[in-house]
Structures are given as structure tokens and as C-alpha cells.
Short mmCIF file of C-alpha atoms in Angstrom, two decimals:
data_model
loop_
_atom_site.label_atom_id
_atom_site.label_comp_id
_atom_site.label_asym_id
_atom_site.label_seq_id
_atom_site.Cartn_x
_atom_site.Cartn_y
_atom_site.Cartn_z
CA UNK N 1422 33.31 -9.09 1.73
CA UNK N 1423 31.86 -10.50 4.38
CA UNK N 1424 32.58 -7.58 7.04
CA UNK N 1425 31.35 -5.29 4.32
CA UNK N 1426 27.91 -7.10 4.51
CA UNK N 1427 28.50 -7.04 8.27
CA UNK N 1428 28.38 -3.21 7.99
CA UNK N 1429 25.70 -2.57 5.68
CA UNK N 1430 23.28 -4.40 8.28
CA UNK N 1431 25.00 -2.79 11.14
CA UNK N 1432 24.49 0.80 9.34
CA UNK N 1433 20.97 -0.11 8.67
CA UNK N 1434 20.02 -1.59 11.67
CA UNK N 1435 21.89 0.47 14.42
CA UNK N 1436 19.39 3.23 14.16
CA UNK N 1437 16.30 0.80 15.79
CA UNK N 1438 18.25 0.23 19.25
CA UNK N 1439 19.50 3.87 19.78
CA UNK N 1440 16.07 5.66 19.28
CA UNK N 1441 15.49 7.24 22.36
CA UNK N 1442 19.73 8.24 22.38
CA UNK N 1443 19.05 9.43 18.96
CA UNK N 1444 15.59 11.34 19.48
CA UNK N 1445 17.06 13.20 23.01
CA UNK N 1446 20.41 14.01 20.77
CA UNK N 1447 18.72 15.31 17.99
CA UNK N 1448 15.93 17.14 20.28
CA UNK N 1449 13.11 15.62 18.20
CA UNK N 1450 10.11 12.57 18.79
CA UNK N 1451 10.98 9.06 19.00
CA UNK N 1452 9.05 8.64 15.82
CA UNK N 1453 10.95 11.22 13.97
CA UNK N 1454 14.32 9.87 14.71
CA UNK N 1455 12.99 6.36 13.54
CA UNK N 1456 12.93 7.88 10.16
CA UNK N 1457 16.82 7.21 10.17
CA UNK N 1458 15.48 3.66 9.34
CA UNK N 1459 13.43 4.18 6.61
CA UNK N 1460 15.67 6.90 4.56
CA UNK N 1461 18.13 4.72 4.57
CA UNK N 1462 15.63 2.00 3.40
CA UNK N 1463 14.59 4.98 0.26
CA UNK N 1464 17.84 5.40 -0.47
CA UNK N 1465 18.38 1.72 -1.24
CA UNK N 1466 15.59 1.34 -2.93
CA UNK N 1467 16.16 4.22 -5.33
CA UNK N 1468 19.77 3.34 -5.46
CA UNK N 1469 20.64 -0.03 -6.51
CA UNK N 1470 19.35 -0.29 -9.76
CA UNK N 1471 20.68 2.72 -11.43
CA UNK N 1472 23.82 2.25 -9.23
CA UNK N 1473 24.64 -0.85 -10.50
CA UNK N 1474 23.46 -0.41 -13.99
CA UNK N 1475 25.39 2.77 -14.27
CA UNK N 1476 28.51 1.29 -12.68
CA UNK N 1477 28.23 -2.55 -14.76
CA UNK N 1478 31.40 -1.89 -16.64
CA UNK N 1479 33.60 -0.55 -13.92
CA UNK N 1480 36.34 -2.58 -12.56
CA UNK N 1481 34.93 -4.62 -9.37
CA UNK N 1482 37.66 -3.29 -6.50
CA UNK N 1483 37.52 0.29 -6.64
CA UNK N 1484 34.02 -0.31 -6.57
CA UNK N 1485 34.10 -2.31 -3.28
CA UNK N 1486 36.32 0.49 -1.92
CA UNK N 1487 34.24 3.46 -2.88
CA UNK N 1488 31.21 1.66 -1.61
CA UNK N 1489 33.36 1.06 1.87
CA UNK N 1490 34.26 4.88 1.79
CA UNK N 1491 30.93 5.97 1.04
CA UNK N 1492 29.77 4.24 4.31
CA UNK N 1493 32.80 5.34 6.18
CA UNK N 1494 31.83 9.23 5.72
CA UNK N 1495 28.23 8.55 5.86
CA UNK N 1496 28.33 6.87 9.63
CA UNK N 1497 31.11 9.86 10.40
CA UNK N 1498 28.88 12.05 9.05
CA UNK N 1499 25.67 10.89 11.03
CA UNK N 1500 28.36 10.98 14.62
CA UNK N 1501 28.20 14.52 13.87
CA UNK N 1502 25.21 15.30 12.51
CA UNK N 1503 23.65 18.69 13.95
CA UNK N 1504 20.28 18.21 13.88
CA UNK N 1505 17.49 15.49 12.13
CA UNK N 1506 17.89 17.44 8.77
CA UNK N 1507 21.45 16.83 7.93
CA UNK N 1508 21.42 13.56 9.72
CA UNK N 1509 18.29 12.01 7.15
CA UNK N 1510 20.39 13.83 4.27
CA UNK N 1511 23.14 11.56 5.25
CA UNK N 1512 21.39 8.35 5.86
CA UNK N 1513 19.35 8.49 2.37
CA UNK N 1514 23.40 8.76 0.60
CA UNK N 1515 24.20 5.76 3.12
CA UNK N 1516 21.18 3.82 1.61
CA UNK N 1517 22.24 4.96 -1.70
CA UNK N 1518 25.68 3.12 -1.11
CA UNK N 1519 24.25 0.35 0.28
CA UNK N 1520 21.70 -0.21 -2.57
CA UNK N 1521 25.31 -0.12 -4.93
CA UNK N 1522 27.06 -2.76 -2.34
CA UNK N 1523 24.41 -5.19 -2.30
CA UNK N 1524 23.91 -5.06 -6.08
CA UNK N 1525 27.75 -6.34 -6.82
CA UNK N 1526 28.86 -8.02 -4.03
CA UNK N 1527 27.13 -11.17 -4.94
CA UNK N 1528 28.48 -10.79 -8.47
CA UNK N 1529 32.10 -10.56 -7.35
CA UNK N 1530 32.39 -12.90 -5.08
CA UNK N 1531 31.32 -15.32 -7.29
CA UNK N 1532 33.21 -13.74 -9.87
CA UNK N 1533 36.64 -14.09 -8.01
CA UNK N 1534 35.82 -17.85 -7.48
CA UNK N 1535 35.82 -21.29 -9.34
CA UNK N 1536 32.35 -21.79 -10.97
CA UNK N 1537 31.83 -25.08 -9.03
CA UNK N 1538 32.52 -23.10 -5.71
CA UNK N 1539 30.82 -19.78 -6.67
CA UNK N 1540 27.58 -20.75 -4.25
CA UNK N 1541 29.89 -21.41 -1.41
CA UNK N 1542 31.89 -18.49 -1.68
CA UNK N 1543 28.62 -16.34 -1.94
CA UNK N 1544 27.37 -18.07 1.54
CA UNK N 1545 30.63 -16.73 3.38
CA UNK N 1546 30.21 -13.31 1.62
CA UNK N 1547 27.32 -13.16 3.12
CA UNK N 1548 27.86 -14.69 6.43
CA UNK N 1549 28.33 -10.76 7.47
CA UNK N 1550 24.60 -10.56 7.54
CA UNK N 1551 23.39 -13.27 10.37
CA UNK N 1552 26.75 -12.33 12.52
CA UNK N 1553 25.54 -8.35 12.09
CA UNK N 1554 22.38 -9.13 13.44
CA UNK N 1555 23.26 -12.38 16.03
CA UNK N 1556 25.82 -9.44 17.28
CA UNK N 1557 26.44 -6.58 15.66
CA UNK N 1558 23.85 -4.90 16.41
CA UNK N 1559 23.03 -5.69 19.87
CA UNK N 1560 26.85 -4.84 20.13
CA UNK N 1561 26.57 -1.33 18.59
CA UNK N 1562 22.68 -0.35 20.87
CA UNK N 1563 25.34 -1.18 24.24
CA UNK N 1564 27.81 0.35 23.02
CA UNK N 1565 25.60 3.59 21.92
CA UNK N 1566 23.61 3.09 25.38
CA UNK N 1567 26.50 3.42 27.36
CA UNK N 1568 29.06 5.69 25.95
CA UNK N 1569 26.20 7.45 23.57
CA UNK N 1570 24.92 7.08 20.30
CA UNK N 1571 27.38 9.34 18.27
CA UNK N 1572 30.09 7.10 19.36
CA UNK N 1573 28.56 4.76 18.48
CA UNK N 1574 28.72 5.52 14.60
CA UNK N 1575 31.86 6.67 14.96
CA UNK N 1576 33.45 3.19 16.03
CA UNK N 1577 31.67 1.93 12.84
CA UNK N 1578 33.35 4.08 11.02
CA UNK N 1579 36.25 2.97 12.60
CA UNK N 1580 35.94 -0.17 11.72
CA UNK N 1581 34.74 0.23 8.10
CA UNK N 1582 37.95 2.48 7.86
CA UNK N 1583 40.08 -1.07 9.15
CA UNK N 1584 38.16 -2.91 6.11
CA UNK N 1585 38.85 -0.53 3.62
CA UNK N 1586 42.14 -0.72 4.44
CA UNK N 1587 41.98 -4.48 4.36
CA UNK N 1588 39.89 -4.55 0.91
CA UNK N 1589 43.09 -2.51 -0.56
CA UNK N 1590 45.61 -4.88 0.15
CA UNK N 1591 44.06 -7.83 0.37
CA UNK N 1592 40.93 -8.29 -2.40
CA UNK N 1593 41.76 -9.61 -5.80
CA UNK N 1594 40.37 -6.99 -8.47
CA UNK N 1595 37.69 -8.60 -11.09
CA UNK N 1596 36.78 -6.69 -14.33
CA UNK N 1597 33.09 -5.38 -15.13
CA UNK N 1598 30.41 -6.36 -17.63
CA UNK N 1599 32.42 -6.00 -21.18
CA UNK N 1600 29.86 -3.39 -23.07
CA UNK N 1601 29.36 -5.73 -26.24
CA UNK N 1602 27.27 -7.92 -23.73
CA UNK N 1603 25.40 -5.68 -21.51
CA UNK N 1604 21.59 -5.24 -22.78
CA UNK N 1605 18.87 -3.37 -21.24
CA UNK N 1606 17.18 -3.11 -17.28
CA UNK N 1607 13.51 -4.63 -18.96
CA UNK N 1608 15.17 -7.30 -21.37
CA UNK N 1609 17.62 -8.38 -17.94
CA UNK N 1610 14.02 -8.76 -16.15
CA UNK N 1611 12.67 -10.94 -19.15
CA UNK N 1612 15.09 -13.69 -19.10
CA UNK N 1613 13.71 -16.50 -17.86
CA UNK N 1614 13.30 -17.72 -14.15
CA UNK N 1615 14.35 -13.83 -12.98
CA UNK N 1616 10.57 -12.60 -12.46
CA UNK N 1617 9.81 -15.84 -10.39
CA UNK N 1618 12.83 -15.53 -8.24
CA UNK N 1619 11.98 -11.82 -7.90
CA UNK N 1620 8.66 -12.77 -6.61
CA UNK N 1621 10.02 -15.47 -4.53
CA UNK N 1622 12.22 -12.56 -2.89
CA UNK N 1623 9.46 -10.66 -2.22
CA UNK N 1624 7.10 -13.09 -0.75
CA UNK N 1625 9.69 -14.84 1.45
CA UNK N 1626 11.12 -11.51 2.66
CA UNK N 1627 7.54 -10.00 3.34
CA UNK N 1628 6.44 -13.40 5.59
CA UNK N 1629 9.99 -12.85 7.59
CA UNK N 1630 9.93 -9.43 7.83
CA UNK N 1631 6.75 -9.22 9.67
CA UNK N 1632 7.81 -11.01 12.44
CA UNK N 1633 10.99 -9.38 12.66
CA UNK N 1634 10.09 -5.92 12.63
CA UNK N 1635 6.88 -6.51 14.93
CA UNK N 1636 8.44 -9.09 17.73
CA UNK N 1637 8.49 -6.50 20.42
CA UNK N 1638 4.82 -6.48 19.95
CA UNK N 1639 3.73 -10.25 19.37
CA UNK N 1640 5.87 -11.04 22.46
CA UNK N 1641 4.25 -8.28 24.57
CA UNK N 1642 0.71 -8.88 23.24
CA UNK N 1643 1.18 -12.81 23.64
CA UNK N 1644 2.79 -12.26 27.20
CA UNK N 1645 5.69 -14.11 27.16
CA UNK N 1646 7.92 -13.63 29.41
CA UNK N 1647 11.37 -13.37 26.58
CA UNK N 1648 13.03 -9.72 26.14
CA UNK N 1649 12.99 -8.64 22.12
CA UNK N 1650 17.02 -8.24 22.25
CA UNK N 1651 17.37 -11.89 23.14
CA UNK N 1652 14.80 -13.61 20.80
CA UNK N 1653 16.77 -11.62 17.81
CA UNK N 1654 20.00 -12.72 19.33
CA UNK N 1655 18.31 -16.38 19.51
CA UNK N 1656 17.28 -16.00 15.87
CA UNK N 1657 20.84 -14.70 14.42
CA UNK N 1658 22.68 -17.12 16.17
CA UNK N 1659 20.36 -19.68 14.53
CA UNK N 1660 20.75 -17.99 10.96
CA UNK N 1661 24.38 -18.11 11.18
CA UNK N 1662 23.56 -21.98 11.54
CA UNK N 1663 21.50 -21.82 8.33
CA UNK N 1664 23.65 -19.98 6.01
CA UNK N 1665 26.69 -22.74 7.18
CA UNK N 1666 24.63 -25.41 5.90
CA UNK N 1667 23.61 -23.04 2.91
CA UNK N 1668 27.52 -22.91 2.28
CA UNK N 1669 27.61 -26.39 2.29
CA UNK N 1670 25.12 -27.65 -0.05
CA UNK N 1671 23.81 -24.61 -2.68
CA UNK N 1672 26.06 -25.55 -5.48
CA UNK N 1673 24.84 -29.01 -5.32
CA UNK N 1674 21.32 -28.75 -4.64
CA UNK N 1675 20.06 -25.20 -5.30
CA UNK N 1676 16.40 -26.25 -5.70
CA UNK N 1677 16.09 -28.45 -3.13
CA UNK N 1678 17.38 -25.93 -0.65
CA UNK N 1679 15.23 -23.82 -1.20
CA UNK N 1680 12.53 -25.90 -0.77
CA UNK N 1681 13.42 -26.94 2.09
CA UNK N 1682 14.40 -23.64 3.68
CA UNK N 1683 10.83 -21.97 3.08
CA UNK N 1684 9.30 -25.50 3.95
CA UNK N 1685 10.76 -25.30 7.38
CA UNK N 1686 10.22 -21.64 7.63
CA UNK N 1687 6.46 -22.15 7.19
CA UNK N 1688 6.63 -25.25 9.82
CA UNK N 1689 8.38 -22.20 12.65
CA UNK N 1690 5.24 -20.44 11.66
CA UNK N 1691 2.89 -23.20 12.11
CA UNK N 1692 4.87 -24.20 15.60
CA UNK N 1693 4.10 -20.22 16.76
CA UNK N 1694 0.45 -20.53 15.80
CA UNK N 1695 -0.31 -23.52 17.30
CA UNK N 1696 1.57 -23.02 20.48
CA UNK N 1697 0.60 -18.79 21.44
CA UNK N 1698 1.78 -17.92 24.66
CA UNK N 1699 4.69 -21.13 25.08
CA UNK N 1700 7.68 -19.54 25.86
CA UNK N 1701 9.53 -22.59 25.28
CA UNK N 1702 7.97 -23.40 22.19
CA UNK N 1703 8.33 -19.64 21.13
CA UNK N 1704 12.07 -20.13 21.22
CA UNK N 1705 12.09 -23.80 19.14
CA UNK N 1706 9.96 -21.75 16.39
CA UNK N 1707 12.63 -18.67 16.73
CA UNK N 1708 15.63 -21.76 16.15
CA UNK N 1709 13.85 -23.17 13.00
CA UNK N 1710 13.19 -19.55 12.15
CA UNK N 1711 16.74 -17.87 12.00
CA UNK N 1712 17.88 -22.05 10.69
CA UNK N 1713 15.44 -21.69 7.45
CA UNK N 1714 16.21 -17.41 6.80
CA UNK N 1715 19.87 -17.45 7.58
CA UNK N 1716 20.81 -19.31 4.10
CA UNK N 1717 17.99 -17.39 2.08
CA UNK N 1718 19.95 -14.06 0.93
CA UNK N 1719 22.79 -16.82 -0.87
CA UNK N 1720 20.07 -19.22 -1.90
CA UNK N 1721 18.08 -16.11 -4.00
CA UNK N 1722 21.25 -14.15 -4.82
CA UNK N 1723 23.03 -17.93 -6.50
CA UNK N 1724 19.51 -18.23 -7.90
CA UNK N 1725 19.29 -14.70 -9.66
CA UNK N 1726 23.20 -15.21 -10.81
CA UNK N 1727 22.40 -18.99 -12.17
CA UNK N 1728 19.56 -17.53 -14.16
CA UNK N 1729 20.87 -14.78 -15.28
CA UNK N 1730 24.88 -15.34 -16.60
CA UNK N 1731 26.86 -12.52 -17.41
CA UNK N 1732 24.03 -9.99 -16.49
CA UNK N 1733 24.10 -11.90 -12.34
CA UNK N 1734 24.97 -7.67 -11.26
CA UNK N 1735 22.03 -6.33 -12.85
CA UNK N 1736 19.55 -9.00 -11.88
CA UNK N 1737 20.88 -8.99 -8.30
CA UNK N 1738 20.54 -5.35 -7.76
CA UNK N 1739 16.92 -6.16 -8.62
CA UNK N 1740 16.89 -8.37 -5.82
CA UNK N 1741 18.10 -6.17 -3.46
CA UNK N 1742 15.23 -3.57 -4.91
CA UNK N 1743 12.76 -6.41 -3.90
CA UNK N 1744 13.86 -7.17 -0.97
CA UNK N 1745 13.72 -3.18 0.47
CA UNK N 1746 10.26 -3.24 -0.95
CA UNK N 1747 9.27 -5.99 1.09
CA UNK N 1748 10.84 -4.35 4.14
CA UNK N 1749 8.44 -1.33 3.07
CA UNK N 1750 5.66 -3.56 2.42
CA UNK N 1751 6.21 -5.71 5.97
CA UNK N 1752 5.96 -2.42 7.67
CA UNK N 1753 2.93 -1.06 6.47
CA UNK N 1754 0.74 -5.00 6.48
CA UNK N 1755 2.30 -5.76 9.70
CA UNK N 1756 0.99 -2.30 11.50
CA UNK N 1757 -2.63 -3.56 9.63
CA UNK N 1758 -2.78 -6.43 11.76
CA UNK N 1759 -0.84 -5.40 14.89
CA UNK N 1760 -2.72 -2.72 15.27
CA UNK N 1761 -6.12 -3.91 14.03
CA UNK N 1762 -6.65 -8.32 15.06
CA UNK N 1763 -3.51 -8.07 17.31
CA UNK N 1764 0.09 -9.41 16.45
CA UNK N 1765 -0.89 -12.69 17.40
CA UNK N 1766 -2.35 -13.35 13.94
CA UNK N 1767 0.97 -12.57 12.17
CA UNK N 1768 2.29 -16.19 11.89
CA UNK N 1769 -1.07 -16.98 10.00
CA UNK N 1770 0.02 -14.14 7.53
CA UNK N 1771 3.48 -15.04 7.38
CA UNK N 1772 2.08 -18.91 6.49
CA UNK N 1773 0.20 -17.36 3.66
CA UNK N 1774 2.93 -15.69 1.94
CA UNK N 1775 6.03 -18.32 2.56
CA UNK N 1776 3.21 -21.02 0.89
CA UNK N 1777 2.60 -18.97 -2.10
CA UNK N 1778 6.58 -18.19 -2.31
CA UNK N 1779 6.77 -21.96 -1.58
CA UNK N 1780 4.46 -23.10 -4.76
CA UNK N 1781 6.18 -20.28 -6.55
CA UNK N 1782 9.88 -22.09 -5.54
CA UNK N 1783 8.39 -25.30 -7.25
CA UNK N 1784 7.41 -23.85 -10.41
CA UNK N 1785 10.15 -22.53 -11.12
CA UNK N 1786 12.26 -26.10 -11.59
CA UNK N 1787 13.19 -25.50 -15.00
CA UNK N 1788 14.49 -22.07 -15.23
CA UNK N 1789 14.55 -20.30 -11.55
CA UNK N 1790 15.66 -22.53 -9.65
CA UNK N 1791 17.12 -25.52 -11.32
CA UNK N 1792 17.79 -28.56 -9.45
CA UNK N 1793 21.81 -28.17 -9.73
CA UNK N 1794 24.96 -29.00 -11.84
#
């Protein structure tokens, strides 16, 4: 489960390094091929709900496995995609099986695990995320930079095929949602504590997102002297870090966690602002960055399953709607600001939101997120 995270970020993400391969490939702009990114982000978006809510009662390892094959002929597909038509075609289906991934994957790992351990088995499902982006992906851009880009996607398929493979023989099925129990999308999103957590997603994910999608610029524009590929690298080795110690403790302490994880998120932000143009200050606040985020996708995700019981696959594919949204959203604020004040002003925005997701973390004790068993 973990490698099957691993490749949902890779498939996402490998796109972003391999523009210019992509955009001389395809014969089109740099900007056009950079649309790979957000299709895939649509197709997500528009995905996981009704994915998940149409799949709730279907048995959990052939779901796994389909999800893995999807992805398999999607990134085979893209290897030998044409032109920019048939390769956006492909990338919205790839977001669409991503969006169905993310949406049970949190539910059966826990499901497939003691109760008392179902936190800590959700951490190392999603371990695949930090390690995709500490690695993967800077793996996948040199690998598509030297040998080109189509090759690229083809050795992820490769390796999805090895997982699929793996998934078959070595995954322990789980059953779906029994029908008697399952109730509708709008009275899943009324039980209590899933609206906060759904804003706590978004806010959190909005702050981070910023930053990561805009560092090429705030480094450039605050001229430090610290290449984009090796701050990310910085911040996913740190994140790996994070979601350890998220493995460790979320059963337990849930709440507190949490707290502390956006609390020291907000004190990277306030290390960036108050230290522009430090290059060794720059990296600290990149450490505590990737420490606080790397635990945050199993903090939420235990959070949204705690609240929500038997109906943990419907409210997390919510989650995963949010947290696209917020990608959207990041995009779209961030370009406000780079563009407009200069990137430099993005850790005062990123403050803004992490404090109201922050407040929003501690009003939520009683039925978001509880203070633990």
C-alpha cells in the first residue's frame, strides 16, 4: 500500500520535472504540456467521491488491483501518447484512478489492522507519499532527462506492473461497506467533527501548498543561492521524518499531534519571514517544514476515519476532494501574490491560513479530533 501511494505521487508529480522533454515531444508550449498536471488534478477531483461511493460495497483487493491497473495503462498509455490530445485524455482517467485509490486506501489499511494499531498502520501506508517526493520524483525528472521522458513513464509502469503483481499474492482481501449501513454523501458530511476536519484539510493543505508549488520563485526572487530540486529533496527527506514520528504516536495522541504539527508548521513559516534571504536559515525552516507536513495526510485521514466509523471510505474520499481543491486553490492565490507583492510575502499567507486551521484543530476537541483512546 505504501508503493501504491508511492505511485500515485510519482504519476502526479512526474509531469512538473519533464516539461520542457514533454512540451519538445509533444511539439506544443511549455505551458500547454503543464496541463498534464492539472488534468490529472480534475480528474481527481471529479473522481473520488462518486468513485468511492459507487464502489463502497465492493470487496477491498480487487479494488486495490484495478486501481494499480488503471495506473499501469494510464502511465503506458501517456509513454505513447501521440500528441497533447490523447495524452490529457489519459491523464484526466489517471486522476480519475487516483481520486478512487486515495479514497480507500486509508480505509483498508486500517481495515486489515487491529483497532489499537489502525493509526500506525495508516502512517506506513502512507509513508509512499514523503519517499515519492524525497525521491521519486527527482528519480523519475533524471531518469526522463537522460534517457527521455516516455521512458520515463514507461519504467513506472514497470514498476506499478511489479506491485500489482505483489498486491495479488501478497495483500489480505477486506470486505466493503455491508449495504444495511451505508447512508447518503450529505448525511456522511453531517456527522459530527467531519466538516471541521474537512476545513482543517483545506486550510493546512492551502498554507503548504503555496510554498511548494511556488519555491522556484520565492528562492529566485529572495536570491538565495539553493537549487528548487534540492530544497524539495531537503523537505521530503524531512517529511519522511515526520510521518515516522506520526507512526509512532497518532493512536495515542491524535489531538495533540495535530496540534503540534500545524504549531510547528506555522513556527517554519515564521522562521522564513523573519529571516528572507538566509540561506541557512531557509533550510532549518524547510527541516521543520517537511518534519510538521510529512505526518499530516495520516493525522487527517485517522481523523476523518475516527469520526466517521463504518462510513471512514466515504468521508476520506472527501478528504482527498479537499485536498485537490486546495492544490487548485494554492495555485491560483499563490500566482496573486507571486506575481503581484512578490513571493516573498507567501510565508505571511501561509501563517494566516495554518493559524485559522490551527484554532480550527482546537475546536474541534470533542468530536474532530478527540484527544485519543
Amino acid at each position: 500500500m505504501a508503493c501504491t501511494t508511492f505511485i500515485g505521487i510519482v504519476t502526479e508529480t512526474m509531469p512538473a520535472g519533464l516539461l520542457p522533454q514533454i512540451a519538445r515531444g509533444l511539439r506544443v508550449s511549455d505551458g500547454a504540456a503543464g496541463q498534464l498536471v492539472s488534468v490529472y488534478a480534475v480528474g481527481a477531483v471529479l473522481g473520488a467521491i462518486p468513485a468511492v461511493m459507487l464502489t463502497r460495497g465492493a470487496r477491498r483487493k480487487p479494488l486495490l488491483c484495478a486501481g494499480l491497473l488503471g495506473f499501469l495503462l494510464a502511465n503506458t498509455a501517456t509513454a505513447l501518447a501521440p500528441d497533447l490530445l490523447v495524452a490529457l485524455l489519459v491523464r484526466f482517467v489517471a486522476g480519475a484512478f487516483s481520486g478512487l485509490l486515495w479514497g480507500m486506501l486509508a480505509g483498508y489499511a486500517m481495515r486489515i489492522t487491529a483497532p489499537e494499531r489502525a493509526g500506525r498502520a495508516l502512517a506506513i501506508a502512507m509513508a509512499g507519499i514523503p519517499i515519492a517526493l524525497a525521491a521519486g520524483t527527482p528519480l523519475g525528472t533524471w531518469f526522463g532527462s537522460t534517457v527521455g521522458w516516455r521512458w520515463a513513464f514507461a519504467g513506472s509502469s514497470l514498476f506499478t506492473a511489479v506491485i500489482l503483481i505483489s498486491a495479488l499474492i501478497l495483500v489480505p482481501d477486506a470486505p466493503g461497506q455491508n449495504a444495511g449501513t451505508r447512508i447518503p454523501l450529505l448525511k456522511v458530511l453531517r456527522i459530527p467533527g467531519l466538516a471541521t476536519i474537512l476545513g482543517v484539510v483545506f486550510l493546512w493543505l492551502l498554507a503548504h501548498n503555496l510554498l511548494y508549488t511556488y519555491i522556484a520563485p520565492y528562492l529566485r526572487q529572495e536570491h538565495l543561492d539553493l537549487k528548487p530540486d534540492l530544497a524539495l529533496v531537503i523537505f521530503g527527506v524531512a517529511a519522511i521524518g515526520g510521518i515516522g514520528i506520526t507512526g509512532m504516536l497518532v493512536d495515542r495522541m491524535l489531538r495533540r499531534l495535530t496540534v503540534a504539527s500545524v504549531g510547528l508548521f506555522i513556527v517554519a513559516d515564521l522562521v522564513l519571514l523573519a529571516t528572507q534571504g538566509s540561506k541557512p536559515f531557509t533550510i532549518l525552516a524547510i527541516v521543520l517544514w517537511g518534519l510538521s507536513f510529512g505526518g499530516s495526510a495520516t493525522q487527517l485521514q485517522t481523523a476523518a476515519g475516527a469520526a466517521t466509523g463504518e462510513h471512514a471510505d466515504a468521508a476520506i474520499s472527501m478528504v482527498t476532494t479537499a485536498f485537490n481543491l486546495a492544490i487548485f486553490a494554492a495555485g491560483a492565490v499563490g500566482a496573486v501574490f507571486v506575481d503581484g507583492v512578490g513571493a516573498k510575502a507567501l510565508p505571511a499567507v501561509m501563517i494566516a491560513f495554518a493559524a485559522v486551521a490551527l484554532i480550527a484543530v482546537g475546536l474541534g476537541r470533542r468530536s474532530a479530533f478527540r484527544p485519543g483512546p
